[in-house]
């Protein structure tokens, strides 16, 4: 028998890359102004948060820093369902009169005046006034009975 030939193992030749003269390698700069941020630093403070998040955080800070008068602070909490139903029933009793009801009332008072009787019931019935500016002026003129 003929002898078997064993092929010699060839080692892969390492190809040395030459440095590109246009882009020389420099050590990384992790200082201020470097491209890499240091690890372990919490940057959540510098995130641009959505507008609603910013607003609710600013509101919380303002409420901590300012003393809100009780007359305004009462509007921070909503009214319960039962209490709201009671208030709406009360408002319904003192609902402003409609145009037709006012027209009829004015006609009746004109008829009473024409017949020669006293027109004491000429005043409009009590009603709920609304609107921030309107209510404020009524309070300033001391015409508001219940606020």
PDB file of C-alpha atoms in Angstrom:
ATOM      1  CA  UNK A   1       0.000   0.000   0.000  1.00  0.00           C
ATOM      2  CA  UNK A   2       0.989   3.482  -0.758  1.00  0.00           C
ATOM      3  CA  UNK A   3       1.537   5.928   2.041  1.00  0.00           C
ATOM      4  CA  UNK A   4      -1.118   8.527   2.601  1.00  0.00           C
ATOM      5  CA  UNK A   5      -0.043  12.052   2.230  1.00  0.00           C
ATOM      6  CA  UNK A   6      -1.048  14.356   5.030  1.00  0.00           C
ATOM      7  CA  UNK A   7      -1.622  17.925   3.952  1.00  0.00           C
ATOM      8  CA  UNK A   8       0.166  20.497   5.987  1.00  0.00           C
ATOM      9  CA  UNK A   9      -2.101  22.806   7.951  1.00  0.00           C
ATOM     10  CA  UNK A  10      -1.812  26.365   6.774  1.00  0.00           C
ATOM     11  CA  UNK A  11      -2.269  29.124   9.296  1.00  0.00           C
ATOM     12  CA  UNK A  12      -4.407  32.077   8.193  1.00  0.00           C
ATOM     13  CA  UNK A  13      -2.284  35.082   7.465  1.00  0.00           C
ATOM     14  CA  UNK A  14      -3.274  38.181   9.435  1.00  0.00           C
ATOM     15  CA  UNK A  15      -3.861  41.152   7.211  1.00  0.00           C
ATOM     16  CA  UNK A  16      -2.731  44.335   8.864  1.00  0.00           C
ATOM     17  CA  UNK A  17      -4.945  47.258   7.963  1.00  0.00           C
ATOM     18  CA  UNK A  18      -3.124  50.448   7.304  1.00  0.00           C
ATOM     19  CA  UNK A  19      -4.536  53.534   8.960  1.00  0.00           C
ATOM     20  CA  UNK A  20      -6.451  55.794   6.623  1.00  0.00           C
ATOM     21  CA  UNK A  21      -4.664  59.149   6.525  1.00  0.00           C
ATOM     22  CA  UNK A  22      -7.955  61.007   5.909  1.00  0.00           C
ATOM     23  CA  UNK A  23      -9.534  59.700   9.109  1.00  0.00           C
ATOM     24  CA  UNK A  24      -6.880  59.404  11.792  1.00  0.00           C
ATOM     25  CA  UNK A  25      -7.919  57.520  14.935  1.00  0.00           C
ATOM     26  CA  UNK A  26      -8.126  59.610  18.069  1.00  0.00           C
ATOM     27  CA  UNK A  27      -8.916  58.574  21.639  1.00  0.00           C
ATOM     28  CA  UNK A  28     -12.558  59.037  22.652  1.00  0.00           C
ATOM     29  CA  UNK A  29     -13.388  62.178  24.587  1.00  0.00           C
ATOM     30  CA  UNK A  30     -15.978  61.515  27.288  1.00  0.00           C
ATOM     31  CA  UNK A  31     -15.631  64.969  28.839  1.00  0.00           C
ATOM     32  CA  UNK A  32     -17.928  67.925  28.394  1.00  0.00           C
ATOM     33  CA  UNK A  33     -18.843  68.349  24.753  1.00  0.00           C
ATOM     34  CA  UNK A  34     -17.750  64.818  23.868  1.00  0.00           C
ATOM     35  CA  UNK A  35     -20.026  62.588  21.864  1.00  0.00           C
ATOM     36  CA  UNK A  36     -20.487  60.010  24.618  1.00  0.00           C
ATOM     37  CA  UNK A  37     -22.438  60.702  27.768  1.00  0.00           C
ATOM     38  CA  UNK A  38     -21.044  59.329  31.018  1.00  0.00           C
ATOM     39  CA  UNK A  39     -22.782  56.227  32.348  1.00  0.00           C
ATOM     40  CA  UNK A  40     -24.780  56.242  35.563  1.00  0.00           C
ATOM     41  CA  UNK A  41     -26.164  59.745  35.160  1.00  0.00           C
ATOM     42  CA  UNK A  42     -29.935  60.268  35.361  1.00  0.00           C
ATOM     43  CA  UNK A  43     -30.986  62.597  32.552  1.00  0.00           C
ATOM     44  CA  UNK A  44     -34.762  62.307  33.067  1.00  0.00           C
ATOM     45  CA  UNK A  45     -34.785  65.877  34.374  1.00  0.00           C
ATOM     46  CA  UNK A  46     -33.646  67.161  30.990  1.00  0.00           C
ATOM     47  CA  UNK A  47     -36.231  65.278  28.934  1.00  0.00           C
ATOM     48  CA  UNK A  48     -38.773  67.394  27.059  1.00  0.00           C
ATOM     49  CA  UNK A  49     -41.922  66.093  28.689  1.00  0.00           C
ATOM     50  CA  UNK A  50     -45.356  66.315  27.041  1.00  0.00           C
ATOM     51  CA  UNK A  51     -47.267  69.531  27.666  1.00  0.00           C
ATOM     52  CA  UNK A  52     -49.917  68.001  29.919  1.00  0.00           C
ATOM     53  CA  UNK A  53     -47.211  66.508  32.170  1.00  0.00           C
ATOM     54  CA  UNK A  54     -45.432  69.859  32.434  1.00  0.00           C
ATOM     55  CA  UNK A  55     -48.686  71.676  33.237  1.00  0.00           C
ATOM     56  CA  UNK A  56     -49.757  69.267  35.971  1.00  0.00           C
ATOM     57  CA  UNK A  57     -46.299  69.422  37.575  1.00  0.00           C
ATOM     58  CA  UNK A  58     -46.257  73.230  37.459  1.00  0.00           C
ATOM     59  CA  UNK A  59     -49.760  73.331  38.968  1.00  0.00           C
ATOM     60  CA  UNK A  60     -48.658  71.067  41.830  1.00  0.00           C
ATOM     61  CA  UNK A  61     -45.644  73.310  42.532  1.00  0.00           C
ATOM     62  CA  UNK A  62     -47.821  76.450  42.461  1.00  0.00           C
ATOM     63  CA  UNK A  63     -50.308  74.961  44.913  1.00  0.00           C
ATOM     64  CA  UNK A  64     -47.422  74.156  47.254  1.00  0.00           C
ATOM     65  CA  UNK A  65     -45.901  77.620  47.013  1.00  0.00           C
ATOM     66  CA  UNK A  66     -49.016  79.804  47.043  1.00  0.00           C
ATOM     67  CA  UNK A  67     -51.654  80.130  49.712  1.00  0.00           C
ATOM     68  CA  UNK A  68     -54.997  79.807  47.940  1.00  0.00           C
ATOM     69  CA  UNK A  69     -57.906  81.612  49.624  1.00  0.00           C
ATOM     70  CA  UNK A  70     -60.715  79.294  50.774  1.00  0.00           C
ATOM     71  CA  UNK A  71     -63.286  80.987  48.534  1.00  0.00           C
ATOM     72  CA  UNK A  72     -61.276  79.879  45.487  1.00  0.00           C
ATOM     73  CA  UNK A  73     -59.954  76.626  46.938  1.00  0.00           C
ATOM     74  CA  UNK A  74     -63.499  75.246  47.240  1.00  0.00           C
ATOM     75  CA  UNK A  75     -63.546  74.742  43.464  1.00  0.00           C
ATOM     76  CA  UNK A  76     -60.594  72.302  43.473  1.00  0.00           C
ATOM     77  CA  UNK A  77     -62.828  69.428  44.607  1.00  0.00           C
ATOM     78  CA  UNK A  78     -65.942  68.375  42.719  1.00  0.00           C
ATOM     79  CA  UNK A  79     -69.355  68.125  44.329  1.00  0.00           C
ATOM     80  CA  UNK A  80     -70.784  64.687  45.070  1.00  0.00           C
ATOM     81  CA  UNK A  81     -73.603  63.252  42.964  1.00  0.00           C
ATOM     82  CA  UNK A  82     -76.312  63.642  45.645  1.00  0.00           C
ATOM     83  CA  UNK A  83     -75.294  67.188  46.505  1.00  0.00           C
ATOM     84  CA  UNK A  84     -75.190  68.093  42.803  1.00  0.00           C
ATOM     85  CA  UNK A  85     -78.742  66.785  42.329  1.00  0.00           C
ATOM     86  CA  UNK A  86     -79.951  68.961  45.232  1.00  0.00           C
ATOM     87  CA  UNK A  87     -78.227  72.037  43.822  1.00  0.00           C
ATOM     88  CA  UNK A  88     -79.666  71.453  40.354  1.00  0.00           C
ATOM     89  CA  UNK A  89     -83.180  71.104  41.804  1.00  0.00           C
ATOM     90  CA  UNK A  90     -82.688  74.434  43.590  1.00  0.00           C
ATOM     91  CA  UNK A  91     -81.424  76.077  40.381  1.00  0.00           C
ATOM     92  CA  UNK A  92     -84.394  74.677  38.500  1.00  0.00           C
ATOM     93  CA  UNK A  93     -86.796  76.500  40.851  1.00  0.00           C
ATOM     94  CA  UNK A  94     -85.033  79.802  40.147  1.00  0.00           C
ATOM     95  CA  UNK A  95     -84.480  79.289  36.427  1.00  0.00           C
ATOM     96  CA  UNK A  96     -84.524  82.556  34.417  1.00  0.00           C
ATOM     97  CA  UNK A  97     -87.883  83.173  32.771  1.00  0.00           C
ATOM     98  CA  UNK A  98     -88.304  82.543  29.060  1.00  0.00           C
ATOM     99  CA  UNK A  99     -89.105  85.236  26.497  1.00  0.00           C
ATOM    100  CA  UNK A 100     -92.724  84.065  26.246  1.00  0.00           C
ATOM    101  CA  UNK A 101     -93.193  84.104  30.049  1.00  0.00           C
ATOM    102  CA  UNK A 102     -91.706  87.594  30.271  1.00  0.00           C
ATOM    103  CA  UNK A 103     -93.968  88.840  27.469  1.00  0.00           C
ATOM    104  CA  UNK A 104     -97.035  87.463  29.253  1.00  0.00           C
ATOM    105  CA  UNK A 105     -95.963  88.997  32.592  1.00  0.00           C
ATOM    106  CA  UNK A 106     -95.425  92.410  30.983  1.00  0.00           C
ATOM    107  CA  UNK A 107     -98.878  92.211  29.327  1.00  0.00           C
ATOM    108  CA  UNK A 108    -100.549  91.355  32.646  1.00  0.00           C
ATOM    109  CA  UNK A 109     -98.832  94.227  34.460  1.00  0.00           C
ATOM    110  CA  UNK A 110     -99.819  96.603  31.632  1.00  0.00           C
ATOM    111  CA  UNK A 111    -103.423  95.434  31.979  1.00  0.00           C
ATOM    112  CA  UNK A 112    -103.385  96.020  35.760  1.00  0.00           C
ATOM    113  CA  UNK A 113    -101.918  99.497  35.288  1.00  0.00           C
ATOM    114  CA  UNK A 114    -104.506 100.296  32.599  1.00  0.00           C
ATOM    115  CA  UNK A 115    -107.362  99.252  34.897  1.00  0.00           C
ATOM    116  CA  UNK A 116    -106.041 101.657  37.549  1.00  0.00           C
ATOM    117  CA  UNK A 117    -104.777  99.168  40.140  1.00  0.00           C
ATOM    118  CA  UNK A 118    -101.375  99.204  41.886  1.00  0.00           C
ATOM    119  CA  UNK A 119     -98.605  97.541  39.904  1.00  0.00           C
ATOM    120  CA  UNK A 120     -96.650  96.195  42.898  1.00  0.00           C
ATOM    121  CA  UNK A 121     -96.112  92.802  41.315  1.00  0.00           C
ATOM    122  CA  UNK A 122     -94.232  94.427  38.424  1.00  0.00           C
ATOM    123  CA  UNK A 123     -90.880  93.032  39.536  1.00  0.00           C
ATOM    124  CA  UNK A 124     -89.428  90.007  37.788  1.00  0.00           C
ATOM    125  CA  UNK A 125     -89.297  86.858  39.942  1.00  0.00           C
ATOM    126  CA  UNK A 126     -86.051  85.936  41.659  1.00  0.00           C
ATOM    127  CA  UNK A 127     -83.709  84.041  39.385  1.00  0.00           C
ATOM    128  CA  UNK A 128     -80.224  82.567  39.272  1.00  0.00           C
ATOM    129  CA  UNK A 129     -77.609  84.870  37.785  1.00  0.00           C
ATOM    130  CA  UNK A 130     -74.595  83.302  36.079  1.00  0.00           C
ATOM    131  CA  UNK A 131     -71.355  84.303  34.427  1.00  0.00           C
ATOM    132  CA  UNK A 132     -68.152  85.220  36.222  1.00  0.00           C
ATOM    133  CA  UNK A 133     -68.115  88.898  35.234  1.00  0.00           C
ATOM    134  CA  UNK A 134     -71.833  89.388  35.840  1.00  0.00           C
ATOM    135  CA  UNK A 135     -71.788  87.747  39.267  1.00  0.00           C
ATOM    136  CA  UNK A 136     -68.678  89.751  40.244  1.00  0.00           C
ATOM    137  CA  UNK A 137     -70.366  93.057  39.377  1.00  0.00           C
ATOM    138  CA  UNK A 138     -73.506  92.030  41.276  1.00  0.00           C
ATOM    139  CA  UNK A 139     -71.404  91.274  44.354  1.00  0.00           C
ATOM    140  CA  UNK A 140     -69.556  94.599  44.030  1.00  0.00           C
ATOM    141  CA  UNK A 141     -72.868  96.478  43.758  1.00  0.00           C
ATOM    142  CA  UNK A 142     -74.198  94.455  46.727  1.00  0.00           C
ATOM    143  CA  UNK A 143     -77.159  93.210  44.739  1.00  0.00           C
ATOM    144  CA  UNK A 144     -76.352  89.531  45.197  1.00  0.00           C
ATOM    145  CA  UNK A 145     -78.387  87.876  47.945  1.00  0.00           C
ATOM    146  CA  UNK A 146     -76.849  84.401  47.935  1.00  0.00           C
ATOM    147  CA  UNK A 147     -73.453  83.606  46.422  1.00  0.00           C
TER     148      UNK A 147
END
